[in-house]
Coordinates of C-alpha atoms in Angstrom, one line a residue:
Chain A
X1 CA -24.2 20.8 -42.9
X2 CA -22.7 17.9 -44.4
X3 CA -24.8 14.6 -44.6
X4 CA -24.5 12.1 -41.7
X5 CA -21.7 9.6 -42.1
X6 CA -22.5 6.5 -41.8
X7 CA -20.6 5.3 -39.1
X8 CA -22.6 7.7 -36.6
X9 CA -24.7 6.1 -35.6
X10 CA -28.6 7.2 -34.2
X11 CA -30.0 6.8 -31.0
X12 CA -31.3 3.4 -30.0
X13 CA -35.0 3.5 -30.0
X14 CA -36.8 2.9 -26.9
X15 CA -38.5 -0.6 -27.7
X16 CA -35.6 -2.3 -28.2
X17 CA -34.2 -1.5 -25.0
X18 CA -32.8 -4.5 -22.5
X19 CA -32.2 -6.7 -24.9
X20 CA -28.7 -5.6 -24.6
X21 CA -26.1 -7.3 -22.1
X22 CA -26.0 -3.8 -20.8
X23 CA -28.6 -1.0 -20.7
X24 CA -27.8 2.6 -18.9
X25 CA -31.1 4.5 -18.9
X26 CA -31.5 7.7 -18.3
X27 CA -28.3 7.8 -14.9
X28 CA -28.0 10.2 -13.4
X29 CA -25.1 10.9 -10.9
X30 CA -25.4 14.2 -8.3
X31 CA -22.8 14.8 -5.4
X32 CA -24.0 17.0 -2.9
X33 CA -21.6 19.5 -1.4
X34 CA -21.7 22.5 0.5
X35 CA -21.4 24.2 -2.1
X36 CA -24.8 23.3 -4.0
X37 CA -25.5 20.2 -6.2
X38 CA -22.6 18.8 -8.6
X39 CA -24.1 17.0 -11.8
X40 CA -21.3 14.3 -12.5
X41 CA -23.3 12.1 -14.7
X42 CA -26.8 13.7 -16.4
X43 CA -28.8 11.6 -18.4
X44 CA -26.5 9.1 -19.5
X45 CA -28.5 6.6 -21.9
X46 CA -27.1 3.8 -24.0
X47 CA -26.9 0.4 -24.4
X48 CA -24.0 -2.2 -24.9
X49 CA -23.9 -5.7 -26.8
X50 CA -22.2 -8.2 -25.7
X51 CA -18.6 -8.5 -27.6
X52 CA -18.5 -5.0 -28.2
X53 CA -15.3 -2.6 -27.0
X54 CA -16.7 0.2 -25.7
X55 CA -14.7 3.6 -25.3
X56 CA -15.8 6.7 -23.2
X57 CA -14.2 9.7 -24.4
X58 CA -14.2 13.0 -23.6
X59 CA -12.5 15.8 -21.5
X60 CA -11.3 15.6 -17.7
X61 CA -14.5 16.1 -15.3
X62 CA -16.7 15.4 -17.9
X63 CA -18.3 12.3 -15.7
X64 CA -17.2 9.4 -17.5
X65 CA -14.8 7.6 -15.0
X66 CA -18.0 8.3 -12.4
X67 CA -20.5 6.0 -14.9
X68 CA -17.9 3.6 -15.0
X69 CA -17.9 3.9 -11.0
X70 CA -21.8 3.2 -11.5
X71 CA -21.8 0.6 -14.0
X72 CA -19.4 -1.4 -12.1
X73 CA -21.2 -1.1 -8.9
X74 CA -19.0 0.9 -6.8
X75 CA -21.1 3.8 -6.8
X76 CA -25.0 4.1 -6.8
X77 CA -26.7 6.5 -9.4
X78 CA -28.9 9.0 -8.4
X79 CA -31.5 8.3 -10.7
X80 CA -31.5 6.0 -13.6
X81 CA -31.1 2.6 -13.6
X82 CA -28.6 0.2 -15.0
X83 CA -29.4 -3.7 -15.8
X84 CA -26.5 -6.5 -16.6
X85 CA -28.4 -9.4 -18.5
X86 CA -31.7 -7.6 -17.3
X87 CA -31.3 -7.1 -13.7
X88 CA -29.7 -4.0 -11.7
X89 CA -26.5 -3.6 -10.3
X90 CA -26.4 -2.9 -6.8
X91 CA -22.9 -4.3 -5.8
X92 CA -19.9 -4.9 -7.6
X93 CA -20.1 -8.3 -9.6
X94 CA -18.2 -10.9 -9.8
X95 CA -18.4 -11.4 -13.5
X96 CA -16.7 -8.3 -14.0
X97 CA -13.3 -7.3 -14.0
X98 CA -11.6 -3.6 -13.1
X99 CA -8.2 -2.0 -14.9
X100 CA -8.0 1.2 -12.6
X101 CA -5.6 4.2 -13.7
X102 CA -3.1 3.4 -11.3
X103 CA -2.0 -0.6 -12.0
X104 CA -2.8 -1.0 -7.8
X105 CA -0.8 -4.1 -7.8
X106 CA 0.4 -5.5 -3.9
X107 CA 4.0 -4.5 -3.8
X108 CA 4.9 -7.3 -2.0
X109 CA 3.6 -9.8 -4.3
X110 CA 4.8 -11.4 -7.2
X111 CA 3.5 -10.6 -10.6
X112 CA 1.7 -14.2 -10.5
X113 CA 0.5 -14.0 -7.4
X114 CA -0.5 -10.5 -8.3
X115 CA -2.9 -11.8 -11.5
X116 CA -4.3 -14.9 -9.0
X117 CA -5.0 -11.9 -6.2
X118 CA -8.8 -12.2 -7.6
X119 CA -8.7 -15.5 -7.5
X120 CA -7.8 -15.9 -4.4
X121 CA -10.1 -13.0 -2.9
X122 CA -13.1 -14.5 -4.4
X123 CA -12.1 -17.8 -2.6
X124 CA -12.2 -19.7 -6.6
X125 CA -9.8 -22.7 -6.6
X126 CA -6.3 -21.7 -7.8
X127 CA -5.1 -24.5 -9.5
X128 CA -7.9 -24.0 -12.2
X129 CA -6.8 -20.6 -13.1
X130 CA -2.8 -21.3 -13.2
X131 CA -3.0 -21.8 -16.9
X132 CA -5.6 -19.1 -17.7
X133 CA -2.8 -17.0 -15.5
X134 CA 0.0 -18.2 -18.1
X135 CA -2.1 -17.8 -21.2
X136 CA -2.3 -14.3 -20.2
X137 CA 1.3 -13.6 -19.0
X138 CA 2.3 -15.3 -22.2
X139 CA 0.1 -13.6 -24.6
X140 CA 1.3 -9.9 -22.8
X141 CA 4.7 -11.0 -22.8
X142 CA 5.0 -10.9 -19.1
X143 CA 5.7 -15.2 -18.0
X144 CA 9.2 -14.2 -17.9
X145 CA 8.8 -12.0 -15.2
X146 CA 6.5 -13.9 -13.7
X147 CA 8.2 -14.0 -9.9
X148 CA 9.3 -10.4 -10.2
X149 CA 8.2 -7.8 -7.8
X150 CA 6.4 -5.2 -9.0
X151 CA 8.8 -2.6 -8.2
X152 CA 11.0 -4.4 -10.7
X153 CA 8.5 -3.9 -14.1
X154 CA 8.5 -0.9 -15.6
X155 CA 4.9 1.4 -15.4
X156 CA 3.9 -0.3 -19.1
X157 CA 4.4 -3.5 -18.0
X158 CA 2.7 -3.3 -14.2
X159 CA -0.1 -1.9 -16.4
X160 CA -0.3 -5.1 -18.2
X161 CA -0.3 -7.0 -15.3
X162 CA -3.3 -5.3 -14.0
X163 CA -5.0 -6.1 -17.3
X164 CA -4.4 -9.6 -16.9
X165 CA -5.0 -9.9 -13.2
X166 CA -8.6 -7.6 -14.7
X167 CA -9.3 -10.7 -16.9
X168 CA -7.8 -13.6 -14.7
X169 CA -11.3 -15.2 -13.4
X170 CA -12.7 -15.0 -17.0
X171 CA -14.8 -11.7 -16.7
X172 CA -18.4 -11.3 -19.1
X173 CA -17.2 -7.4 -18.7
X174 CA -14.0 -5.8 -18.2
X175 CA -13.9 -1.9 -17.3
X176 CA -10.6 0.1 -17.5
X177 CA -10.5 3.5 -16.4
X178 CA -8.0 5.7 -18.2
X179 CA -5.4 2.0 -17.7
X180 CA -2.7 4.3 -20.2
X181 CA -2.8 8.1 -19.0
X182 CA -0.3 7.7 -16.8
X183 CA 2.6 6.2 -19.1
X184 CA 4.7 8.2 -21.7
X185 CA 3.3 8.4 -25.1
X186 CA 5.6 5.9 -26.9
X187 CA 4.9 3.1 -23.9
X188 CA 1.6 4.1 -24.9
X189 CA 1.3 3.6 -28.4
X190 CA 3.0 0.1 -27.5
X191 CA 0.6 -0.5 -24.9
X192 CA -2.7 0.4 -27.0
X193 CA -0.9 -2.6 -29.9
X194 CA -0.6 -4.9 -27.0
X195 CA -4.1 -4.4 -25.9
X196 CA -5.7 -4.8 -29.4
X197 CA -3.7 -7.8 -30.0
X198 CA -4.5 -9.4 -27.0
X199 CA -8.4 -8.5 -27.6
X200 CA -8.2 -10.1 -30.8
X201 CA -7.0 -13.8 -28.6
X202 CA -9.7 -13.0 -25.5
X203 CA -12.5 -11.6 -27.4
X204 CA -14.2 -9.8 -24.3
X205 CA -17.5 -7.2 -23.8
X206 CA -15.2 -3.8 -22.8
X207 CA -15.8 -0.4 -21.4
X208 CA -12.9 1.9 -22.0
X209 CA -12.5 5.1 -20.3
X210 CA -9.9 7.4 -22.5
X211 CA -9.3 11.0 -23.2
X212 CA -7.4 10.3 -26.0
X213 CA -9.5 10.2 -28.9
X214 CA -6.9 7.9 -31.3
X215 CA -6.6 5.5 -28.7
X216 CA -10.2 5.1 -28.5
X217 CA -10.6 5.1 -32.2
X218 CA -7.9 2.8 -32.6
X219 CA -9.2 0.2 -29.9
X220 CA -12.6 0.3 -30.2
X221 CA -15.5 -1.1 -32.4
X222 CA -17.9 1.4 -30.8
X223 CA -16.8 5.4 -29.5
X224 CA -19.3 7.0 -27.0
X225 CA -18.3 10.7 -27.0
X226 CA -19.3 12.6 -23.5
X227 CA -19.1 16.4 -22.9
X228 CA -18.6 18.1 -19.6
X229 CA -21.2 20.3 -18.0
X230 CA -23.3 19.0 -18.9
X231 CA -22.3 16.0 -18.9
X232 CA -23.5 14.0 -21.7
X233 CA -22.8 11.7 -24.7
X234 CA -23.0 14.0 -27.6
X235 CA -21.6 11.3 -30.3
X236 CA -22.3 7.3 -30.8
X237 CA -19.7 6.0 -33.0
X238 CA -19.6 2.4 -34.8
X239 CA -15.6 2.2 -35.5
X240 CA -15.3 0.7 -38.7
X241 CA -12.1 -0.9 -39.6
X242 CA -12.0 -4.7 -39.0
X243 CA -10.1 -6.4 -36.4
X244 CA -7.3 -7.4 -36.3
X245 CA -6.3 -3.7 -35.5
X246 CA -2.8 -2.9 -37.4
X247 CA -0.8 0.3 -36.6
X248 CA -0.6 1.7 -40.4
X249 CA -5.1 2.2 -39.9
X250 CA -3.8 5.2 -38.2
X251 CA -2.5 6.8 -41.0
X252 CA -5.6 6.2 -43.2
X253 CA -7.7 9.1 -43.7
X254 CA -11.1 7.8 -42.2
X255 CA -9.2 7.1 -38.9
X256 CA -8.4 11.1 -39.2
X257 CA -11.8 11.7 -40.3
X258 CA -13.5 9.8 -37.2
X259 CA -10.9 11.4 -34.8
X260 CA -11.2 15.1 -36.1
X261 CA -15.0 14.7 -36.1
X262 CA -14.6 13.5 -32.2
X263 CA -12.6 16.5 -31.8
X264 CA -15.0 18.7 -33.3
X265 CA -17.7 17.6 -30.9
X266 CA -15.9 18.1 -27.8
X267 CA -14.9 21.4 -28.8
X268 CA -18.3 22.8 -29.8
X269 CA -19.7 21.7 -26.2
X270 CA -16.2 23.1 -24.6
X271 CA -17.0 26.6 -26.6
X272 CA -20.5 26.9 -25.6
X273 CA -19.7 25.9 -22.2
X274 CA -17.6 28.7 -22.2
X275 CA -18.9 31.8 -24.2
X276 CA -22.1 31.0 -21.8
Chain B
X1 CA 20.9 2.2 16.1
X2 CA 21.0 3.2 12.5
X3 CA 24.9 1.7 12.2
X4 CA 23.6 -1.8 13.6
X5 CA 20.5 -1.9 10.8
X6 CA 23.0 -0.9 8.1
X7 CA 25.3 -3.3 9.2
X8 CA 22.5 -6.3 9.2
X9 CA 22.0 -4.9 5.9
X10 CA 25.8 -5.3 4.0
X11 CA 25.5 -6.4 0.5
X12 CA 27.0 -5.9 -2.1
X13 CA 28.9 -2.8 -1.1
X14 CA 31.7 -0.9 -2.5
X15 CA 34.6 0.2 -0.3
X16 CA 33.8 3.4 -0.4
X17 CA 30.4 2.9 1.0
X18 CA 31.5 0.7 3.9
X19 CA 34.3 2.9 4.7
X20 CA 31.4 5.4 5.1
X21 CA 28.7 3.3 7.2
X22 CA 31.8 1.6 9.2
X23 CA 35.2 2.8 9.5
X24 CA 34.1 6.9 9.9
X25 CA 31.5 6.3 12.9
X26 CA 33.7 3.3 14.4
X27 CA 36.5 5.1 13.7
X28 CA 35.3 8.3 15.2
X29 CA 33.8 6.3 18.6
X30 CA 37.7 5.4 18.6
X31 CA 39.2 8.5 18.9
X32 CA 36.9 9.8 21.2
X33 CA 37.3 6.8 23.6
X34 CA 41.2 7.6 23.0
X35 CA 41.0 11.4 24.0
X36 CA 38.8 10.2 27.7
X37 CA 41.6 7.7 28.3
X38 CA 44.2 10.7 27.4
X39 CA 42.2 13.2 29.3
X40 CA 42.1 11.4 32.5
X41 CA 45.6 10.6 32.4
X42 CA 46.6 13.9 31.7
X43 CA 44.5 15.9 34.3
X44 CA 44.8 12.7 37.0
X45 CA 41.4 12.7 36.7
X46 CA 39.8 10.8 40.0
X47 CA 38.7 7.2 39.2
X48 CA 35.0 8.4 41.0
X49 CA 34.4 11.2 38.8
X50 CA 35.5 9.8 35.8
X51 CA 37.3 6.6 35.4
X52 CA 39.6 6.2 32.2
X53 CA 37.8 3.4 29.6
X54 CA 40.7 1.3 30.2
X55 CA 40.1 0.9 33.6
X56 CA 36.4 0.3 32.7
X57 CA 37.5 -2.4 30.4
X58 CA 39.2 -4.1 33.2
X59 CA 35.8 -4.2 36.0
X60 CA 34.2 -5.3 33.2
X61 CA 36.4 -8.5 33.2
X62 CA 37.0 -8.5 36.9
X63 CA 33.2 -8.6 37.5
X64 CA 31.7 -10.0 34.6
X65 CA 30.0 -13.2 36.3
X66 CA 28.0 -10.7 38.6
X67 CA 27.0 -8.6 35.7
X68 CA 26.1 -11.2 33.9
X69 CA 24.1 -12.4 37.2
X70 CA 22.3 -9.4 37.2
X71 CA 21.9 -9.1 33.3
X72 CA 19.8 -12.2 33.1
X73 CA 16.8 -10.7 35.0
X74 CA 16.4 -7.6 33.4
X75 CA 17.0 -9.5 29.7
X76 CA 14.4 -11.5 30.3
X77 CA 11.8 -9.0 31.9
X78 CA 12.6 -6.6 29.1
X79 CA 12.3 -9.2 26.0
X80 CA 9.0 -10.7 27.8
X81 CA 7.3 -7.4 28.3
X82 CA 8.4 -6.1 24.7
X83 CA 6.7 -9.5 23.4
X84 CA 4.0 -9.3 25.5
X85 CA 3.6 -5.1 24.4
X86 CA 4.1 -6.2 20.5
X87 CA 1.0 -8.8 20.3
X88 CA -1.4 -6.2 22.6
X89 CA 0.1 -3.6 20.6
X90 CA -0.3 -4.8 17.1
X91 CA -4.1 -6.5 18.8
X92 CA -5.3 -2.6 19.6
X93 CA -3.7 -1.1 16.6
X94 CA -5.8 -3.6 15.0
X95 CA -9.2 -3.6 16.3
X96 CA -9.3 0.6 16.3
X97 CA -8.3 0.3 12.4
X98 CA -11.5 -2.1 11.9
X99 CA -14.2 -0.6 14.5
X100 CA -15.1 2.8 13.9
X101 CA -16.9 2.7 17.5
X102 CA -13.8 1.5 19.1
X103 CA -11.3 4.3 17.6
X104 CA -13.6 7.2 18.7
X105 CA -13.6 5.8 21.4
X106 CA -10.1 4.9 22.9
X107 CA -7.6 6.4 20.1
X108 CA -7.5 10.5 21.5
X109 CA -7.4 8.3 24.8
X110 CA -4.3 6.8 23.6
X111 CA -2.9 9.9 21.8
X112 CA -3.6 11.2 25.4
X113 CA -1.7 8.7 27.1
X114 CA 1.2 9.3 24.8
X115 CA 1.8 12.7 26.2
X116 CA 2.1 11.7 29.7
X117 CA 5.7 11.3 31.0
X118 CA 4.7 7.4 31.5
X119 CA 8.0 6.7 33.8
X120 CA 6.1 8.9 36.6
X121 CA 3.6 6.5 36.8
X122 CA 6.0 3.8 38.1
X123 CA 5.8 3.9 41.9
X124 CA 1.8 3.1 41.0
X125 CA 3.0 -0.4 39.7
X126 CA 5.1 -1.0 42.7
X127 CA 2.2 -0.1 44.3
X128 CA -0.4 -2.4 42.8
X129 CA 1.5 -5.2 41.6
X130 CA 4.1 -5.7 45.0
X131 CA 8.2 -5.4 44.5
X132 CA 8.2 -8.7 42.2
X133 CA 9.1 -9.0 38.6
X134 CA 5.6 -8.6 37.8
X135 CA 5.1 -4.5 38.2
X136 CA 8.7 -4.6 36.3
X137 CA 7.4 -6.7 33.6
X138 CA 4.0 -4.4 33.7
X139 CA 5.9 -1.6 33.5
X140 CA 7.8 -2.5 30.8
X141 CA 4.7 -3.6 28.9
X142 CA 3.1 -0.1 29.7
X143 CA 5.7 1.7 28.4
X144 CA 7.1 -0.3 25.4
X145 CA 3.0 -0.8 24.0
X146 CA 2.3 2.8 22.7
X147 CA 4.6 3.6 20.0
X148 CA 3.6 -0.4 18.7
X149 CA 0.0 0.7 18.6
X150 CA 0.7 4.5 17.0
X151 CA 3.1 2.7 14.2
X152 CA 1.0 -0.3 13.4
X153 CA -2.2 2.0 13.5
X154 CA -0.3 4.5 10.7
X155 CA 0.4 1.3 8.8
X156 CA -3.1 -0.1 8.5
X157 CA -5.0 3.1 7.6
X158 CA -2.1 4.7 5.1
X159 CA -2.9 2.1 2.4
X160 CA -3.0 3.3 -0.9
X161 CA -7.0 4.3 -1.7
X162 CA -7.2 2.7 -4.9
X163 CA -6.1 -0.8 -3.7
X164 CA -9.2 -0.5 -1.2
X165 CA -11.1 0.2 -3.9
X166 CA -9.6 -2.7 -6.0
X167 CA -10.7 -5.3 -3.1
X168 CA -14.6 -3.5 -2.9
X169 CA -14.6 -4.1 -6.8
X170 CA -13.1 -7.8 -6.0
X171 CA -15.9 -8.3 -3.3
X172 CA -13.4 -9.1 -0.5
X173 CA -14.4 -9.3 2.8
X174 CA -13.5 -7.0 5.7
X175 CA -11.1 -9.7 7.1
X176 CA -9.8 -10.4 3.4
X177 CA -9.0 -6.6 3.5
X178 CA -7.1 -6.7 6.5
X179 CA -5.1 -10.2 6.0
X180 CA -3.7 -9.5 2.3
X181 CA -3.8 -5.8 2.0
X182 CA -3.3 -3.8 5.4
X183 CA -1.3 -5.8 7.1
X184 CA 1.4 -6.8 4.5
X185 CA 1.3 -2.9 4.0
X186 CA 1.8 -2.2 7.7
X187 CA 4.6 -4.3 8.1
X188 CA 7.5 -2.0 8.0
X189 CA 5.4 0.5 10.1
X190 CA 5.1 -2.6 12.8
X191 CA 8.5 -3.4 12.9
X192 CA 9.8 0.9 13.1
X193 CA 7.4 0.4 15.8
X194 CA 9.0 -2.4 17.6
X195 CA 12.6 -1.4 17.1
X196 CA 11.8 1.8 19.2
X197 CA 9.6 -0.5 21.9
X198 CA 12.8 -2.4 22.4
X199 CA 14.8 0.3 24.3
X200 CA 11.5 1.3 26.0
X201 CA 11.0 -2.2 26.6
X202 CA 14.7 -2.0 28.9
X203 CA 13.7 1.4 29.8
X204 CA 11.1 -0.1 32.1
X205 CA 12.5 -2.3 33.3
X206 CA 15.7 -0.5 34.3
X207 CA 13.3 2.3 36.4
X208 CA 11.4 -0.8 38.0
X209 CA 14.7 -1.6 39.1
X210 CA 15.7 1.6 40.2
X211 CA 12.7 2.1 42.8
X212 CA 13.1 -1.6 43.5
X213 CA 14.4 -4.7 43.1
X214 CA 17.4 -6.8 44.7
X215 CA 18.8 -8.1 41.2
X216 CA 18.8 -6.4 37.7
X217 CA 21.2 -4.2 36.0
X218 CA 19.6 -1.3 36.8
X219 CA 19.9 -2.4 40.9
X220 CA 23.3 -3.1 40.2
X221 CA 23.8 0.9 39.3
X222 CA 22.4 2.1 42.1
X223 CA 24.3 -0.1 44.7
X224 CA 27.7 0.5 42.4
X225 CA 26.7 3.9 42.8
X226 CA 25.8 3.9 46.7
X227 CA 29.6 2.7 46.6
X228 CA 31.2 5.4 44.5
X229 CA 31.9 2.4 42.4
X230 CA 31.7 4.4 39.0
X231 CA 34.3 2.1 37.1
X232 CA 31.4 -0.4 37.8
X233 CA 28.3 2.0 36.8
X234 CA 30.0 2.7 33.6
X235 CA 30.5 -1.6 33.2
X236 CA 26.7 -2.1 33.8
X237 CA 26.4 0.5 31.1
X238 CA 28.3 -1.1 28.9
X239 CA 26.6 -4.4 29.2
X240 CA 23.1 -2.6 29.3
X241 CA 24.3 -1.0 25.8
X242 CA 25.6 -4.5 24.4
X243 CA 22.0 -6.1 25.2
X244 CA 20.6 -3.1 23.8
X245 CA 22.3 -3.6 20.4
X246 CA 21.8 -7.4 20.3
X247 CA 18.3 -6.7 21.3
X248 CA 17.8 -4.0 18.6
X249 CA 19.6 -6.8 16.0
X250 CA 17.4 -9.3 16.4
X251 CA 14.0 -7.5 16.1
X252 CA 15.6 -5.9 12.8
X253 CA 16.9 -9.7 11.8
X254 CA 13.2 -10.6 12.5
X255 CA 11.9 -7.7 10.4
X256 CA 14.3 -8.7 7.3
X257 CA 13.2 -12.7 7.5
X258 CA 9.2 -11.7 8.1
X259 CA 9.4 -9.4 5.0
X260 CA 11.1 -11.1 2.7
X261 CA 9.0 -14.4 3.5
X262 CA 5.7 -12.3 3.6
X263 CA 5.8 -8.5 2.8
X264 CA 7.3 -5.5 1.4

């Protein structure tokens, strides 16, 4: 076997645990159903630093969009436990903010009032986010449609609405799950340019759910890889190409090293899974 | 019903289309008024069995201060009990949508209700409420206030699961919930709701009328009738249908101002 490259990186040692912003340890996730246990999430363990953009990828089922469920608070592990700045999360926090697969944005709302929904919910003032709500329009390319309906935006562009509404009340953590699967691959590519450039203006701690294995290489600085059944991280990757990210690092032949060695990874665990 | 919300709802259309949505239907309506006038003509149809729409036309204009006399009573008890149906309505619809307890509890009730044929439980009204406007206007209330409550109840729970989950990750309270997400959703559903209440609203109130009541349009049938006065039946009809359609258009002239100001 080849030597270890050194971008992979090695498991975190157990005394220097919790000095993180984030620390999963050891979750666990298991749905009962009639038809005996389901292991979502097994022994999930890894820490985040603050600043860091974090991708998830891996296969469909393979438990990552339900540790993202966990980390933001909308679902309880089953065992484990995970700490923001030390302390568990029992609740969905307000520090955070959520990019969901589907953009969710009110229909009958304009895109403004669409990125100020948080806001508003969380009962903050408005007027002191009205120009946070224009940087981020602006820097998406979206203040010209700012009184549209939603209806009128095209799927890329509702997406980036919800990514600005995600980071509208100035979030320590913001979580997107799978934010591009739904769009067509060359709204896509523009979208993942869009979101590096606008991480190199808001600088933000980010978890990243993908199954696209470019797109997390391209956006990330750090690339957990998870496997399905079980369901576990079999790779810890430190991405590293400096920011800001330019479309041409695709075509260099690290960024296909990284991505095939991802590749590789999955498909061992995929193969065993099935020749068991 | 479908012509008056399309016609509300003329914009920028080309001829083709309006010639479609107006002139075809209108048009048609024409022809077959046409044939009835040539039919009775033809045949010498008796005026009692079947009076030509001419000489409906011309009642109509001979007696139109009585039937507006007897219109006013029945407009008002039918747009007060459809009001009064719309805010218990949407009130019920409502709480079963936020209290678990309260939907097990009364919503099979309700679905129950539905399936009884409600006008047979009119004489009851007469009976508790006396031969005053008030059974009519409970009547009407009774009978207009279920499809509100099944419509706005659709409305509130078929909200997209992933902008529930949205407000759970945005902490937002139960009420927030309800205020800026279900019932902007449940608009449309209100309003299909209240379009059919109106002509369930007159329904009532027409029946209350018919067991009894010494003014009304529908106690204007029955004595036109008691006179084989069927030229007039067929007038009362047509002013019953006219407040119908104005009735209808301004709910749906409500329904375009409410969602354009607050909802989809």
């Amino acid at each position: 076997m080849n030597p270890q490259p050194e971008w992979l990186q090695t498991r975190s040692t157990a005394d220097d645990r919790g000095a993180s912003y984030l620390s999963i340890q050891d979750v666990n996730k298991t749905y009962r159903t009639r038809n005996g246990d389901v292991h979502a999430v097994e022994h999930a363990d890894f820490d985040i630093d603050e600043g860091d953009f974090v991708s998830l990828v891996g296969p469909s089922g393979c438990g990552k969009s339900t540790l993202m469920s966990m980390i933001g608070g909308l679902e309880t592990p089953t065992g484990g436990r995970i700490l923001v700045g030390g302390a568990p999360i029992t609740a969905p926090r307000r520090d955070f903010g959520y990019v969901f697969q589907d953009p969710t944005l009110l229909p009958w709302k304009s895109v403004l009032d669409n990125v100020l929904f948080p806001i508003r919910t969380q009962k903050r003032v408005v007027a002191d986010y009205l120009a946070e709500a224009e940087r981020l329009l602006r820097l998406t390319g979206l203040w010209d449609f700012r009184d549209k309906r939603p209806a009128e935006l095209s799927g890329g562009m509702r997406q980036r609405v919800a990514i600005c509404r995600g980071l509208i009340n100035d979030p320590r953590l913001l979580m997107m799950d799978e934010p591009f699967s739904a769009l067509d691959a060359i709204t896509r590519d523009d979208m993942n340019l869009a979101l590096a450039k606008l991480w190199d203006e808001v600088h933000k701690t980010a978890i990243f759910i993908t199954h696209s294995i470019r797109e997390a290489v391209f956006l990330s600085d750090r690339v957990l890889v998870m496997t399905a059944r079980p369901s576990r991280i079999v790779a810890d990757i430190r991405i590293p190409f400096a920011r800001p990210r330019i479309d041409t690092m695709q075509d260099e032949a690290l960024f296909s090293e990284i991505c095939a060695y991802i590749r590789d990874e999955i498909h061992q665990a995929h193969d065993k899974h099935v020749s068991r | 019903m479908k012509l008056i919300h399309r016609l509300l709802g003329i914009e920028a259309q080309d001829i083709d289309g309006l010639s479609r949505q107006i002139l075809m239907p209108v048009g048609f309506a024409l022809a077959v008024l046409l044939l009835w006038e040539g039919v009775t003509h033809v045949f010498s149809i008796k005026e009692v069995l079947l009076p030509a729409p001419s000489a409906i036309w011309s009642r109509l204009q001979e007696s139109l201060p009585v039937l507006l006399q007897h219109a006013w009573p029945t407009a008002w008890e039918s747009v007060a009990g459809f009001l009064i149906a719309s805010v218990l309505g949407i009130g019920l619809a409502a709480l079963l949508s936020a209290s678990h307890t309260m939907r097990s509890m009364l919503y099979p009730n309700v679905v129950l209700f539905q399936l009884i044929p409600k006008i047979a439980l009119a004489p009851l009204f007469i009976v508790w409420l006396g031969i005053g406007f008030e059974s009519r206007l409970a009547f009407s209330v009774f009978i207009s206030f279920f499809p509100i409550v099944v419509a706005t109840l659709a409305g509130l729970d078929n909200v997209d699961k992933s902008l529930l989950r949205l407000c759970r990750a945005l902490t937002a309270s139960n009420w927030q919930v309800f205020a800026s997400v279900r019932l902007p959703h449940a608009l449309p559903y209100v309003f299909s709701g209240m379009k059919i209440a109106t002509t369930f609203a007159i329904i009532g109130v027409i029946v209350g009328e018919f067991i009894t009541s010494q003014a009304g349009l529908g106690y204007l049938i029955l004595f036109a009738s008691s006179q084989a006065d069927t030229a007039l039946i067929l007038a009362t009809i047509t002013v019953l249908c006219v407040f119908g359609l104005v009735f209808y258009g301004l709910v749906a002239l409500a329904e375009r101002w409410t969602r354009t100001r607050f909802g989809a």
